[in-house]
Tab-separated table of C-alpha atoms in Angstrom:
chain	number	residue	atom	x	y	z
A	1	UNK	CA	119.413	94.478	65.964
A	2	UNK	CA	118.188	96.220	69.252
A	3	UNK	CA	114.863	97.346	69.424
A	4	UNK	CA	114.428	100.603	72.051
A	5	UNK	CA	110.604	100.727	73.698
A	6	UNK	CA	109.051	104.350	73.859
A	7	UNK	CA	106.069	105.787	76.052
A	8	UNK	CA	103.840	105.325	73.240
A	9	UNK	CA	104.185	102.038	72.760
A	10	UNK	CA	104.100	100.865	76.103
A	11	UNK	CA	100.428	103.151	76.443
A	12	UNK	CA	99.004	101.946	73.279
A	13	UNK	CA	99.796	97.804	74.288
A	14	UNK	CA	98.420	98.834	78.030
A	15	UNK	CA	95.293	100.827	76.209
A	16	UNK	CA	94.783	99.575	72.676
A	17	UNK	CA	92.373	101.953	70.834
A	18	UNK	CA	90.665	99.043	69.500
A	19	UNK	CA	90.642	95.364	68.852
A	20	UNK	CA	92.609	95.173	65.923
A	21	UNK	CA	95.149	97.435	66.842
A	22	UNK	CA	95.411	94.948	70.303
A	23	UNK	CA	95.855	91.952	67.869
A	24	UNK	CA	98.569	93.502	66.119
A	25	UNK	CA	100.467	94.432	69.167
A	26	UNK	CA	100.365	90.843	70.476
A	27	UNK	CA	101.703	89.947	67.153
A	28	UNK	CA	104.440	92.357	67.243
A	29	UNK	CA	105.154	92.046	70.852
A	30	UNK	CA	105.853	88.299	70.248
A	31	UNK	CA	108.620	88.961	67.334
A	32	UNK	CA	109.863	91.735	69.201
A	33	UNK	CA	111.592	89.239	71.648
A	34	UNK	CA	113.831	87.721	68.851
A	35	UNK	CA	115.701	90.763	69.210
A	36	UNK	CA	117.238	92.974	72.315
A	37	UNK	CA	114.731	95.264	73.496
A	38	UNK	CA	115.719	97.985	75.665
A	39	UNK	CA	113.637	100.437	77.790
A	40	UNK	CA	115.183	103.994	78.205
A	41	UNK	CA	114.695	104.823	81.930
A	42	UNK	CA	112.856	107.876	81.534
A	43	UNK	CA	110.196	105.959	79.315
A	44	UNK	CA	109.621	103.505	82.761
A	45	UNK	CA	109.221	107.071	84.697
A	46	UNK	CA	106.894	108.370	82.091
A	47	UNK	CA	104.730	105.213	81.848
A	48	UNK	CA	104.302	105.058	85.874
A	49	UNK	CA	103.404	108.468	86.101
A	50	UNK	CA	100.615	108.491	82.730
A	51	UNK	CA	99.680	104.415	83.276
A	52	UNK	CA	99.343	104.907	87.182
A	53	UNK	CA	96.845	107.880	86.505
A	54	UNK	CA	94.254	105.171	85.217
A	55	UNK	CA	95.396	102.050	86.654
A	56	UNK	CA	97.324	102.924	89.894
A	57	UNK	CA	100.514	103.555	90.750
A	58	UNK	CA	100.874	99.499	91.652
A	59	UNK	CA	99.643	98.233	88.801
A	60	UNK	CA	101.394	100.519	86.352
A	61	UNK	CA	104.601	99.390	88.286
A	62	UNK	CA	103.477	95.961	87.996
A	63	UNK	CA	103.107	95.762	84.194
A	64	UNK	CA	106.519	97.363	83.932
A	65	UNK	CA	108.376	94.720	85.502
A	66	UNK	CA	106.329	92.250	83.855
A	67	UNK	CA	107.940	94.014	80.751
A	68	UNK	CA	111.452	93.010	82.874
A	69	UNK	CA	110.629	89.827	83.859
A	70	UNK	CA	110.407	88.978	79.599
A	71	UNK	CA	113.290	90.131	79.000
A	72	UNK	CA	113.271	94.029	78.559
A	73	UNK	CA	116.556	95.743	79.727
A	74	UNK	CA	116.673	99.096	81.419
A	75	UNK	CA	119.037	101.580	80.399
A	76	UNK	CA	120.159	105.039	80.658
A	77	UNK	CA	120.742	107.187	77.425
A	78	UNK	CA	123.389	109.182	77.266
A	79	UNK	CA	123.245	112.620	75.267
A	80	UNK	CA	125.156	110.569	72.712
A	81	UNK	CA	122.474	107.820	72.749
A	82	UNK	CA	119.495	110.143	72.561
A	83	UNK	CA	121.041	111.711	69.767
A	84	UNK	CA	121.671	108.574	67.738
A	85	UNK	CA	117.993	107.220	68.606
A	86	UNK	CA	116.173	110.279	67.406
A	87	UNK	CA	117.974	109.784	64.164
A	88	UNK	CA	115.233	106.913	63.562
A	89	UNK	CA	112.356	109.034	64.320
C-alpha cells in the first residue's frame, strides 16, 4: 500500500488546530512510515508557498525536506495518476 501526502495534511501536522488533533497526527505520522508515502510535487509547491507565509520561506523548505529526509518520495502525477488518486477522495 502507498500512502500519497496532500496540502492539508502537511498544514494541519505543521499547524494542529489543537492538542488532540497534534497527538493524533504524531500517532498517525508514525504508522504512516510502514508504508510508501509519496508527496505529489505540486503539494511541496503549495506547502512552501501557504507554510512560508507564517513561518518563512526557509523554514517551510526546511520542514519539507525533513519530510524527505524520513523517507517521503517526491513525485510527479501524471494526468493518469491524478485521475486514479481523486478516485479516493
Amino acid at each position: 500500500m502507498a500512502i500519497v501526502l496532500d496540502t492539508r495534511f502537511l498544514l494541519t501536522h505543521t499547524f494542529p488546530p489543537s492538542k488532540d488533533v497534534k497527538k493524533l497526527l504524531r500517532e498517525f505520522t508514525l504508522r504512516i512510515f510502514r508504508h510508501k508515502v509519496y508527496l505529489p510535487l505540486i503539494v511541496a509547491v503549495e506547502y512552501i508557498k501557504i507554510a512560508g507565509k507564517h513561518l518563512g520561506l526557509k523554514e517551510a523548505e526546511n520542514r519539507l525536506l525533513s519530510w524527505l529526509a524520513s523517507g517521503v518520495h517526491i513525485v510527479e502525477m501524471t494526468y493518469n495518476d491524478a485521475v486514479e488518486a481523486g478516485k479516493f477522495c
